[in-house]
Tab-separated table of C-alpha atoms (C1' of nucleotides) in Angstrom:
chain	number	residue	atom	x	y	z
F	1	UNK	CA	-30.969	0.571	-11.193
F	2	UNK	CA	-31.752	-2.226	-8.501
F	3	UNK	CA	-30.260	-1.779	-4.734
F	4	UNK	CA	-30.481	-3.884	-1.845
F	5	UNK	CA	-30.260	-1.972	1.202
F	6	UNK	CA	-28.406	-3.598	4.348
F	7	UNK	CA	-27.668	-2.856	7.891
F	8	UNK	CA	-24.877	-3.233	9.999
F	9	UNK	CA	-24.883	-2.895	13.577
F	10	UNK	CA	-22.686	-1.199	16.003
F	11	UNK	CA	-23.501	-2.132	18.477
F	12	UNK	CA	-20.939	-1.727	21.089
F	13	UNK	CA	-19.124	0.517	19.003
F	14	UNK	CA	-22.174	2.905	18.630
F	15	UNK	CA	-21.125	5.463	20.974
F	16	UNK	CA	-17.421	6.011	19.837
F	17	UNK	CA	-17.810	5.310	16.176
F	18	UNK	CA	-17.384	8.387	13.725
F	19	UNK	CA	-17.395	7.541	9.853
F	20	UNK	CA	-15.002	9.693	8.826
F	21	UNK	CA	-12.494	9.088	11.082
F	22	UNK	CA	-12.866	5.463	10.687
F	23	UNK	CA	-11.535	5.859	7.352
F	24	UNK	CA	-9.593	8.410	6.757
F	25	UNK	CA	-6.888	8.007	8.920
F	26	UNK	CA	-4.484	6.074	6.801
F	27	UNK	CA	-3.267	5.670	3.564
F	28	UNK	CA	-5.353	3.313	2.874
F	29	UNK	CA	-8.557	4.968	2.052
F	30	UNK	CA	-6.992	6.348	-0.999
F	31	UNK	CA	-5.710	3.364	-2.561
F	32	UNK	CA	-8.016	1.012	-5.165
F	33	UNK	CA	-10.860	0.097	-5.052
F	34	UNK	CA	-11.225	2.067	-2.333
F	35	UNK	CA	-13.442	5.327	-3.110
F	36	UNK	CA	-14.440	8.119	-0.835
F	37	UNK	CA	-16.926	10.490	-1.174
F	38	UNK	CA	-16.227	13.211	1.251
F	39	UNK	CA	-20.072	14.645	0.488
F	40	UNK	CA	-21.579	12.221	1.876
F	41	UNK	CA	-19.242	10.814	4.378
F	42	UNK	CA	-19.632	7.414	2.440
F	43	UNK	CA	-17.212	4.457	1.640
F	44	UNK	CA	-18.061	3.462	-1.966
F	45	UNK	CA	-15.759	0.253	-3.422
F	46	UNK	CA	-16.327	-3.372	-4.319
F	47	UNK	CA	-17.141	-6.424	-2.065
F	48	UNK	CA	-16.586	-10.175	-2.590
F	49	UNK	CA	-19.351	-12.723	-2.471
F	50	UNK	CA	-19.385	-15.856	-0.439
F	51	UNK	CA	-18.334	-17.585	-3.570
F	52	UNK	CA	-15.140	-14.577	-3.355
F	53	UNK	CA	-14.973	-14.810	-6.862
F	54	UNK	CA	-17.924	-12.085	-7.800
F	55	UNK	CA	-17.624	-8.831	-6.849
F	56	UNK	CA	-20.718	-6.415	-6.361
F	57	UNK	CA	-19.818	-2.651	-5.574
F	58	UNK	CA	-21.657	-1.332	-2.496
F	59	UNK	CA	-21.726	2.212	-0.847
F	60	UNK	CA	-21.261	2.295	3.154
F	61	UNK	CA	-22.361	5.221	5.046
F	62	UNK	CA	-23.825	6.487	9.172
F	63	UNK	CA	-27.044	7.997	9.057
F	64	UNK	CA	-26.486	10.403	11.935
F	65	UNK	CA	-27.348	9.199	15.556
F	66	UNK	CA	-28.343	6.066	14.701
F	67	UNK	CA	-27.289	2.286	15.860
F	68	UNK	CA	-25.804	1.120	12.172
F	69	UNK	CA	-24.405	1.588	9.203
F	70	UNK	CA	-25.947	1.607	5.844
F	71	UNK	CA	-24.808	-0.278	3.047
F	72	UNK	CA	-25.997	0.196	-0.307
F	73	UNK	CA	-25.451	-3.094	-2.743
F	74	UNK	CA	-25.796	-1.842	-6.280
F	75	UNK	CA	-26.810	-3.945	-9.161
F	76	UNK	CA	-29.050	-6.271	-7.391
F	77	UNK	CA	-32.325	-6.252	-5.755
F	78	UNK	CA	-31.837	-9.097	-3.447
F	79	UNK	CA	-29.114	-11.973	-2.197
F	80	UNK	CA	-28.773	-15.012	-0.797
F	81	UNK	CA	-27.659	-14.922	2.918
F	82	UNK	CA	-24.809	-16.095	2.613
F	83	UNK	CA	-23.893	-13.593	0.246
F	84	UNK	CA	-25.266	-10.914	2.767
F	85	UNK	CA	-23.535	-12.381	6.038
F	86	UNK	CA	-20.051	-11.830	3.140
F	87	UNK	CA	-20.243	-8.672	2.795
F	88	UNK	CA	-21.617	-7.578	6.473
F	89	UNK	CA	-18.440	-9.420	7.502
F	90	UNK	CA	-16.061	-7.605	5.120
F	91	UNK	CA	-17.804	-4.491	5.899
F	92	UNK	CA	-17.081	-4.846	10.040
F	93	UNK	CA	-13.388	-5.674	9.592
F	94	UNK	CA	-12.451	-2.701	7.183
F	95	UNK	CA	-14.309	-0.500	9.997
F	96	UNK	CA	-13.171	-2.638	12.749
F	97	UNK	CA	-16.899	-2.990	14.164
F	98	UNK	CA	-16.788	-6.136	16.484
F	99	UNK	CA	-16.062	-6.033	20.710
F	100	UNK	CA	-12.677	-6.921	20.307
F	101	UNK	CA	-12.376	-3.741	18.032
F	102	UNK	CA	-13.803	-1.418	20.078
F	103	UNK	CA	-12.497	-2.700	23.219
F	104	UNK	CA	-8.688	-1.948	21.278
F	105	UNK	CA	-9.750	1.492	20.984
F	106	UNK	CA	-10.498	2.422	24.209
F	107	UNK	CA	-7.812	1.128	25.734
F	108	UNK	CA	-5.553	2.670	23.023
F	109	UNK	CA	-7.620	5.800	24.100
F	110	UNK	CA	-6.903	5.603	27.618
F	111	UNK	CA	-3.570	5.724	27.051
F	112	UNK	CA	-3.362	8.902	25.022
F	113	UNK	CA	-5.737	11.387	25.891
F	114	UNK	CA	-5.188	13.218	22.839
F	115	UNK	CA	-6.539	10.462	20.492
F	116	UNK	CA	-9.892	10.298	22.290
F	117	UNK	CA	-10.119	14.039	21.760
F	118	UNK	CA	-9.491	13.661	17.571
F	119	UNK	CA	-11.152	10.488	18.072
F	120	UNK	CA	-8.521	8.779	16.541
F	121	UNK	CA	-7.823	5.169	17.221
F	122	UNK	CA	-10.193	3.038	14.907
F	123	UNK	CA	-7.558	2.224	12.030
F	124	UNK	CA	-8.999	2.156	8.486
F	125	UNK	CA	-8.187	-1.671	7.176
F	126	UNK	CA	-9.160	-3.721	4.016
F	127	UNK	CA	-12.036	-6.459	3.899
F	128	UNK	CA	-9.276	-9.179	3.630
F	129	UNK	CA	-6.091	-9.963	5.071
F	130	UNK	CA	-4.573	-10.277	1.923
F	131	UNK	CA	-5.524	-7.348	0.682
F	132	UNK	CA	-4.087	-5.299	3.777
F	133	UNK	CA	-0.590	-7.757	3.320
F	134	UNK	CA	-0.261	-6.916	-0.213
F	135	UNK	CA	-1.113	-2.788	0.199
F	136	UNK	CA	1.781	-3.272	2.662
F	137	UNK	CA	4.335	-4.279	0.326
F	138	UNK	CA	3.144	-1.284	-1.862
F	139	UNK	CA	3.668	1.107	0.516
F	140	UNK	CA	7.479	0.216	0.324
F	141	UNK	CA	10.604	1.327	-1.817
F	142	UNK	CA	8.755	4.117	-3.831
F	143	UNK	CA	6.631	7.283	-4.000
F	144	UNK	CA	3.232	7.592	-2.791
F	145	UNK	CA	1.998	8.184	-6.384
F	146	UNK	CA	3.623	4.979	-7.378
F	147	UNK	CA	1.641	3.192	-4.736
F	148	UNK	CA	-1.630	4.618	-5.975
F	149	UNK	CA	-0.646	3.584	-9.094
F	150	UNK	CA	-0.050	-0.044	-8.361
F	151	UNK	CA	-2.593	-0.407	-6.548
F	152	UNK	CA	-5.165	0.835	-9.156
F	153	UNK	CA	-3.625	-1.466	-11.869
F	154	UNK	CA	-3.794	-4.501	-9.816
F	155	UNK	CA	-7.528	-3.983	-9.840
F	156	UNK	CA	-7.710	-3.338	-13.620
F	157	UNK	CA	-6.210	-6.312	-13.880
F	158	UNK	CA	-8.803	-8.227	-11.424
F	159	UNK	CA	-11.877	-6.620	-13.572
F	160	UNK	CA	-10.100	-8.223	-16.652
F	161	UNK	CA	-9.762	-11.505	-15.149
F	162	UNK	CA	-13.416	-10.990	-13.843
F	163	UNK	CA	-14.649	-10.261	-16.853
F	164	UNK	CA	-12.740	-12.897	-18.742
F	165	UNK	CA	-14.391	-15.099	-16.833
F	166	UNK	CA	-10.806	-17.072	-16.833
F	167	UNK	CA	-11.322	-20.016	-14.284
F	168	UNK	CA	-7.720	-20.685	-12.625
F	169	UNK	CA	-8.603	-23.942	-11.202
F	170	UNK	CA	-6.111	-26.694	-11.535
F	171	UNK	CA	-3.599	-25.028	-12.910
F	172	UNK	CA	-0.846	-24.950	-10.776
F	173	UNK	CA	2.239	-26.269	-12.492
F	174	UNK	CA	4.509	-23.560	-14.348
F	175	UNK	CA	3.537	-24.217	-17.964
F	176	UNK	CA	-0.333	-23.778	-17.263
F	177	UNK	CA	0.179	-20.482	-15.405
F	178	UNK	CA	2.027	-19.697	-18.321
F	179	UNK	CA	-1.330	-20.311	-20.949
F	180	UNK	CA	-3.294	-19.311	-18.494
F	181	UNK	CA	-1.729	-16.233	-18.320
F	182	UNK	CA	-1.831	-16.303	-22.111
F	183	UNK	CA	-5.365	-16.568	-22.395
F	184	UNK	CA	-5.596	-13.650	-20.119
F	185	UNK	CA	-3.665	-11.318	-22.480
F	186	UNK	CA	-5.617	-12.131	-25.268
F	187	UNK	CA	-8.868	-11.826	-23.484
F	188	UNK	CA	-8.068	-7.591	-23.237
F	189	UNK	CA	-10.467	-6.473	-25.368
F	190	UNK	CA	-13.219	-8.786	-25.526
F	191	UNK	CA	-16.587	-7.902	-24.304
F	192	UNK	CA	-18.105	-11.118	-24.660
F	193	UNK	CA	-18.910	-12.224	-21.488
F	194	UNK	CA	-20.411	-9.986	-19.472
F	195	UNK	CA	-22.006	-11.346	-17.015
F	196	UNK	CA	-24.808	-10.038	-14.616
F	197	UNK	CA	-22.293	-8.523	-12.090
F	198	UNK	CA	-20.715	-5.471	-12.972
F	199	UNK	CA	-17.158	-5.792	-12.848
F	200	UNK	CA	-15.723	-3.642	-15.071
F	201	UNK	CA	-14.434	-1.124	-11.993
F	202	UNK	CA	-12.317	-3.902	-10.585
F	203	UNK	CA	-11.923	-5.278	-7.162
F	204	UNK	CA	-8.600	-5.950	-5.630
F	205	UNK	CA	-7.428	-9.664	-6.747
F	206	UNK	CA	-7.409	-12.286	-4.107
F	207	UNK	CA	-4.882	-14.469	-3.747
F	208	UNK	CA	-6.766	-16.867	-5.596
F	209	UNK	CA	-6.512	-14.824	-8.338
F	210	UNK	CA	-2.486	-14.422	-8.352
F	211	UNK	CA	-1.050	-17.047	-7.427
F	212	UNK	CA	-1.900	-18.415	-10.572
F	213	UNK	CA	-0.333	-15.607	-13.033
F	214	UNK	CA	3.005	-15.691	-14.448
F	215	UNK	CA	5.740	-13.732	-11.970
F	216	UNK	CA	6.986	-11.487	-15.765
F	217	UNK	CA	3.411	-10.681	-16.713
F	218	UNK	CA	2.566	-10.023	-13.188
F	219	UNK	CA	5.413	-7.173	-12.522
F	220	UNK	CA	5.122	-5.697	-15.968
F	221	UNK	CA	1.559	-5.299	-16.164
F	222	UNK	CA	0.932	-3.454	-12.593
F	223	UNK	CA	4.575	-2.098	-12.993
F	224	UNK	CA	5.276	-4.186	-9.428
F	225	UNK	CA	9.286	-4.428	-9.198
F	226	UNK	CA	10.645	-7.076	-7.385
F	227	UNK	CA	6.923	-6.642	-5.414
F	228	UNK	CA	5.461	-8.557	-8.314
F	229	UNK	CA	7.844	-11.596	-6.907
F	230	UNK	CA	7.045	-11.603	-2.731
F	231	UNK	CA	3.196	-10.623	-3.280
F	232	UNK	CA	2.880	-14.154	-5.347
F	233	UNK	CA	4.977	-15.904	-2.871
F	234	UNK	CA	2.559	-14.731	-0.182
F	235	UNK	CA	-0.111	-15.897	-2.478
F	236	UNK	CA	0.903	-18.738	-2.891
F	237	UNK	CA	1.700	-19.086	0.709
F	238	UNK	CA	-1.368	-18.179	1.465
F	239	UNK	CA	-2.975	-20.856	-0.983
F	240	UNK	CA	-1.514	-24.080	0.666
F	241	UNK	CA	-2.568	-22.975	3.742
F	242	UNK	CA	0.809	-22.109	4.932
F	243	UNK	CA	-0.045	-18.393	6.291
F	244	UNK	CA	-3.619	-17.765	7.711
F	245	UNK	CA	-4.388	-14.568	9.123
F	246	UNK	CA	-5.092	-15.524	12.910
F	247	UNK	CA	-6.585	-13.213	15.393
F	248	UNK	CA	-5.728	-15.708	18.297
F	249	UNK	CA	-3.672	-13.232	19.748
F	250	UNK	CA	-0.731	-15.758	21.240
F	251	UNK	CA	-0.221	-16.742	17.477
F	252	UNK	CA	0.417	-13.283	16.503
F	253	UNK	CA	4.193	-13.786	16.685
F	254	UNK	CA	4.153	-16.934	14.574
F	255	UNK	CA	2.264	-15.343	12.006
F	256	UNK	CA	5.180	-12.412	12.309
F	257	UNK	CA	7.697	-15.058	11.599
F	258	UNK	CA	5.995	-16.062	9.141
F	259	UNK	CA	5.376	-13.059	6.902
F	260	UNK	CA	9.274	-12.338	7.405
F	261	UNK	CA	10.302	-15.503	5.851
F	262	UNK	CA	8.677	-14.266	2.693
F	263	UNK	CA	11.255	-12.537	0.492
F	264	UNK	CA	10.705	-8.790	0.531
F	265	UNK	CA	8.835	-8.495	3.216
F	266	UNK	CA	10.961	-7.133	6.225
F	267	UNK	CA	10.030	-5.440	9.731
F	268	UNK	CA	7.955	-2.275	8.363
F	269	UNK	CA	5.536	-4.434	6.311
F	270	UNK	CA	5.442	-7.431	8.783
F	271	UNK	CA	4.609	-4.976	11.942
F	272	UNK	CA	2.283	-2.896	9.618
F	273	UNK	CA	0.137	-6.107	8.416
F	274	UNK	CA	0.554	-6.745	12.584
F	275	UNK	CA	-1.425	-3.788	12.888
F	276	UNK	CA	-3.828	-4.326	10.735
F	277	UNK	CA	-4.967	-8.038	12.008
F	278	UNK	CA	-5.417	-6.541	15.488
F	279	UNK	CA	-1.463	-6.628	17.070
F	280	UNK	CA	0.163	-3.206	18.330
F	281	UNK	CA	3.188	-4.800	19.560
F	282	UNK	CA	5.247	-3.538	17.121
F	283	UNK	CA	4.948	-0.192	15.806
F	284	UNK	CA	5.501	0.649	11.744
F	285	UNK	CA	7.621	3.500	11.618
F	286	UNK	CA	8.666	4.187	8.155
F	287	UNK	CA	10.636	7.501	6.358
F	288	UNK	CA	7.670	9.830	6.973
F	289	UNK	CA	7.489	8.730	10.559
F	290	UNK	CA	11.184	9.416	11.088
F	291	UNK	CA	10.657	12.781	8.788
F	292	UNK	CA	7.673	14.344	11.219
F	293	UNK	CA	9.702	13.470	13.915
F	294	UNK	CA	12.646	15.376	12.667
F	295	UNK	CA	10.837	18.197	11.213
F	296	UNK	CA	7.906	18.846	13.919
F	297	UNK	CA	9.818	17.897	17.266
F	298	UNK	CA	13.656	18.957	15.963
F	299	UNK	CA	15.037	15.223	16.574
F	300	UNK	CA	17.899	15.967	13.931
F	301	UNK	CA	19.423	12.800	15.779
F	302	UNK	CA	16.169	10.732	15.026
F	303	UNK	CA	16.951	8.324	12.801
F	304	UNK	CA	15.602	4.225	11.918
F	305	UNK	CA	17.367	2.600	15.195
F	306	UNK	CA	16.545	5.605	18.027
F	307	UNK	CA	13.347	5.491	16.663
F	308	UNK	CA	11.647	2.244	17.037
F	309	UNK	CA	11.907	2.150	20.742
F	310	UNK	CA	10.089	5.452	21.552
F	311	UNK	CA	6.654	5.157	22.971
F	312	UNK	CA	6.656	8.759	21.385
F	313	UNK	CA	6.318	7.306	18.063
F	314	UNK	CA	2.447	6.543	18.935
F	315	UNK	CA	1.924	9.959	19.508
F	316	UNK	CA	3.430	10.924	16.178
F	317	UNK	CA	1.330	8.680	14.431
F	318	UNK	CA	-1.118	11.046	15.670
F	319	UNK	CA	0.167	14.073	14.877
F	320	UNK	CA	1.715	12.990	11.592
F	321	UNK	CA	-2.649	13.528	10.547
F	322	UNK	CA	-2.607	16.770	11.804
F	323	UNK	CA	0.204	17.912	9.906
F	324	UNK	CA	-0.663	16.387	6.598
F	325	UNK	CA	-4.293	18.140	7.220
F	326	UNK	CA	-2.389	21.458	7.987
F	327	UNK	CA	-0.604	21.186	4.484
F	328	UNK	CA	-3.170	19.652	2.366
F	329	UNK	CA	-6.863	20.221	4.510
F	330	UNK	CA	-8.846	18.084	5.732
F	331	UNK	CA	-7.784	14.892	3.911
F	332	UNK	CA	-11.559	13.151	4.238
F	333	UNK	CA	-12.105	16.444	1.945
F	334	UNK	CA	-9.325	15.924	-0.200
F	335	UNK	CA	-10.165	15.354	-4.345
F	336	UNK	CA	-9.133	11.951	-5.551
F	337	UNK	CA	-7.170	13.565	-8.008
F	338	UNK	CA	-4.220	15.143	-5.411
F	339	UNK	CA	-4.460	12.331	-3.346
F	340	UNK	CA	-1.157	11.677	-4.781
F	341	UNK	CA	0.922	14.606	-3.553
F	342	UNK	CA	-0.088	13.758	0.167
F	343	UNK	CA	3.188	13.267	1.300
F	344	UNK	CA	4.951	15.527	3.554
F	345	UNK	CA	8.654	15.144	1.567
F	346	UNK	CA	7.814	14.964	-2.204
F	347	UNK	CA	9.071	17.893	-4.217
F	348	UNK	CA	5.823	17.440	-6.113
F	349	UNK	CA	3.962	18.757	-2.748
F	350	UNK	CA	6.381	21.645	-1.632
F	351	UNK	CA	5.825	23.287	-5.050
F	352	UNK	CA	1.900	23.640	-4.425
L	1	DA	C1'	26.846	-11.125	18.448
L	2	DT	C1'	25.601	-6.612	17.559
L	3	DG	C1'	24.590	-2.893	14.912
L	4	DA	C1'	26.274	0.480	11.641
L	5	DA	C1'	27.032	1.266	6.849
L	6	DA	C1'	27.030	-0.031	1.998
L	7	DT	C1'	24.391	-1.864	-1.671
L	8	DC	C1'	20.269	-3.316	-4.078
L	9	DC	C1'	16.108	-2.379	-6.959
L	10	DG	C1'	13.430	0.307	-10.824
L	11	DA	C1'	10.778	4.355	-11.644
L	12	DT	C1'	11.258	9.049	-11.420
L	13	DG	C1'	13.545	13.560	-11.426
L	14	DT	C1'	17.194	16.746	-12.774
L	15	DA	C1'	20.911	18.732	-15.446
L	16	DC	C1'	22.970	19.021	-19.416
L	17	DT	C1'	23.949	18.544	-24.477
L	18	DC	C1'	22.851	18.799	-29.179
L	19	DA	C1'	20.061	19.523	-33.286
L	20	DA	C1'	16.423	21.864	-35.705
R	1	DT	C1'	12.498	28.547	-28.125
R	2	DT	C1'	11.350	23.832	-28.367
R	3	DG	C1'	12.050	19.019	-28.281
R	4	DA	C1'	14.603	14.853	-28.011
R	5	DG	C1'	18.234	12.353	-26.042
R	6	DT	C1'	21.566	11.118	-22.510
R	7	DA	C1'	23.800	10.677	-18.104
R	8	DC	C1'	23.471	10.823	-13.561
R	9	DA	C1'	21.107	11.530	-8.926
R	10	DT	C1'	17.287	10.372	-5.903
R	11	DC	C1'	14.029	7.745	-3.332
R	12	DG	C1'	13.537	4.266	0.896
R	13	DG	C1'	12.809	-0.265	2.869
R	14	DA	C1'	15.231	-4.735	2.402
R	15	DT	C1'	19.275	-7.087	2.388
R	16	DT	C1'	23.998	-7.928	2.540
R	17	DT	C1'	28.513	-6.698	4.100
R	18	DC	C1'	31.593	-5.198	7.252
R	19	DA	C1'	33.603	-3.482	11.606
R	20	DT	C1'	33.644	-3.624	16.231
DNA sequence: ATGAAATCCGATGTACTCAA
DNA sequence: TTGAGTACATCGGATTTCAT
């Protein structure tokens, strides 16, 4: 099996950066395509090419001690640079590898002692902004197993495009989404063409990808709800250049704006894709936020308005971790499989 | 104008009935 | 006891409605 082996500098991050805890420290690192494989402390999921519409899957890891990070490309033996430069770049933002990153942390870190400790602070994010915007939505109105779930059968439907090899361009009005879409369902079981690029795991669809699918096949295919409807208005959005993620920090409140105009998306998504393009103005604090707080610190009172302005919230963040690791272990240990009980209020997780 | 409370959504979970 | 079928409750942000 051909690899291409490729490094990825640290540099000022080297001293403060810990794989594990640069990924599993949010809900993130369970969802598709993301895979973890807590033996080797690696990161194992598809990356885009700087064409972003092939997909190669690539395993990320820290040799101990030294200056970079590892990453694997399977299924090839060598790229062009551009293709290279793609994936080092989608690589540093889920990790959060650049100045500006690690410069975040530490002042984060200054501010709560505790997090340096855990060294906590480096929060796990996808290699696109779409990606992170869209996990959002999931995140919202349902179980954590339904997230998982959604999130794992947008892929499957991103390896069937892929593998399709359905080319969306130019077809923008409503009755070619609609044979587009057509052609897609019919394409389900044919192996045809498969093309040098393995895609049959699936990577998460850009928003290339959507915004061309009919809203009905969308939602009853990845079983979205009315998520099916806002994540192709953000794609679309996102398509004619009316959203771009931004990390010009004075433009961070625009962008807020933005994303709130889309339907479905209100202040815990908006402030949680906030987090994840670099802004901790505003802090996501959802059900399980408000639950630790009741549970752990006995805030019966605590509830979704007293909550939003405590500064304690960051610290709960923190702690909300700890207590999940308490219940379940270590969760960079966890087995795929249970990933979906990790939830501190679920029946499903009381009765273990 | 503010902010509390009711309502929305669809999958999932629970309690109960009835037939075999 | 088992299974199917039904009705109703639950979840939790978003959104709308309503009261102050």
């Amino acid at each position: 099996m051909d690899e291409l082996l490729l490094q990825l500098a640290l540099g000022d991050c080297s001293s403060s950066f810990n794989m594990e805890k640069a990924v599993c420290n949010h809900g993130l690192f369970m969802m598709s395509p993301n895979v973890w494989i807590p033996s080797t402390k690696s990161l194992y999921r598809p990356l885009r090419l700087a064409d972003s519409s092939h997909s190669l899957s690539v395993t990320v890891s820290h040799p101990p001690n030294h200056p970079f990070l590892v990453i694997k490309v399977h299924g090839v033996h060598s790229l062009p640079s551009a293709d290279e430069a793609a994936i080092l770049e989608q690589v540093a933002r889920m990790l959060r590898i650049s100045s500006k990153d690690e410069k975040d942390v530490r002042e984060f870190q200054t501010l709560h002692a505790s997090a340096k400790e855990k060294g906590f602070g480096r929060i796990f994010r996808s290699p696109s902004f779409f990606e992170d915007a869209v996990k959002s939505i999931l995140l919202c109105n349902c179980g954590w197993k339904r997230t998982l779930a959604m999130a794992q059968a947008l892929c499957e439907l991103q390896a069937q495009m892929a593998n399709a090899q359905l080319q969306p361009m130019g077809v923008k009005s409503n009755s070619n989404r609609k044979i587009f879409t057509k052609r897609l369902k019919h394409s389900s079981n044919s192996e045809s063409s498969r093309s040098k690029f393995d895609q049959s795991r699936g990577n998460f669809p850009t928003s290339t990808e959507l915004a061309y699918l009919d809203e009905k096949y969308l939602n009853k295919r990845c079983n979205l709800g009315y998520r099916a409807q806002s994540i192709l208005q953000l794609a679309r959005k996102i398509e004619n250049g009316e959203i771009e993620e931004s990390c010009d920090i004075t433009s961070h409140d625009k962008l807020y704006q933005k994303l709130m105009k889309v339907e479905g998306f209100g202040p815990f998504v908006c402030s949680n894709i906030m987090m994840c393009v670099g802004s901790y103005k505003r802090i996501p604090s959802d059900s399980e936020t408000i639950r630790h707080l009741k549970e752990v610190h006995g805030k019966g009172k605590c509830s979704k308005r007293t909550i939003q302005k405590d500064v304690e919230e960051i610290y709960s963040k923190l702690e909300l971790v700890e207590e999940y690791e308490k219940k379940f272990g270590v969760l960079s240990e966890l087995d795929s499989a249970s990933y979906h009980l990790v939830t501190g209020s679920q029946q499903s997780a009381l009765r273990e």
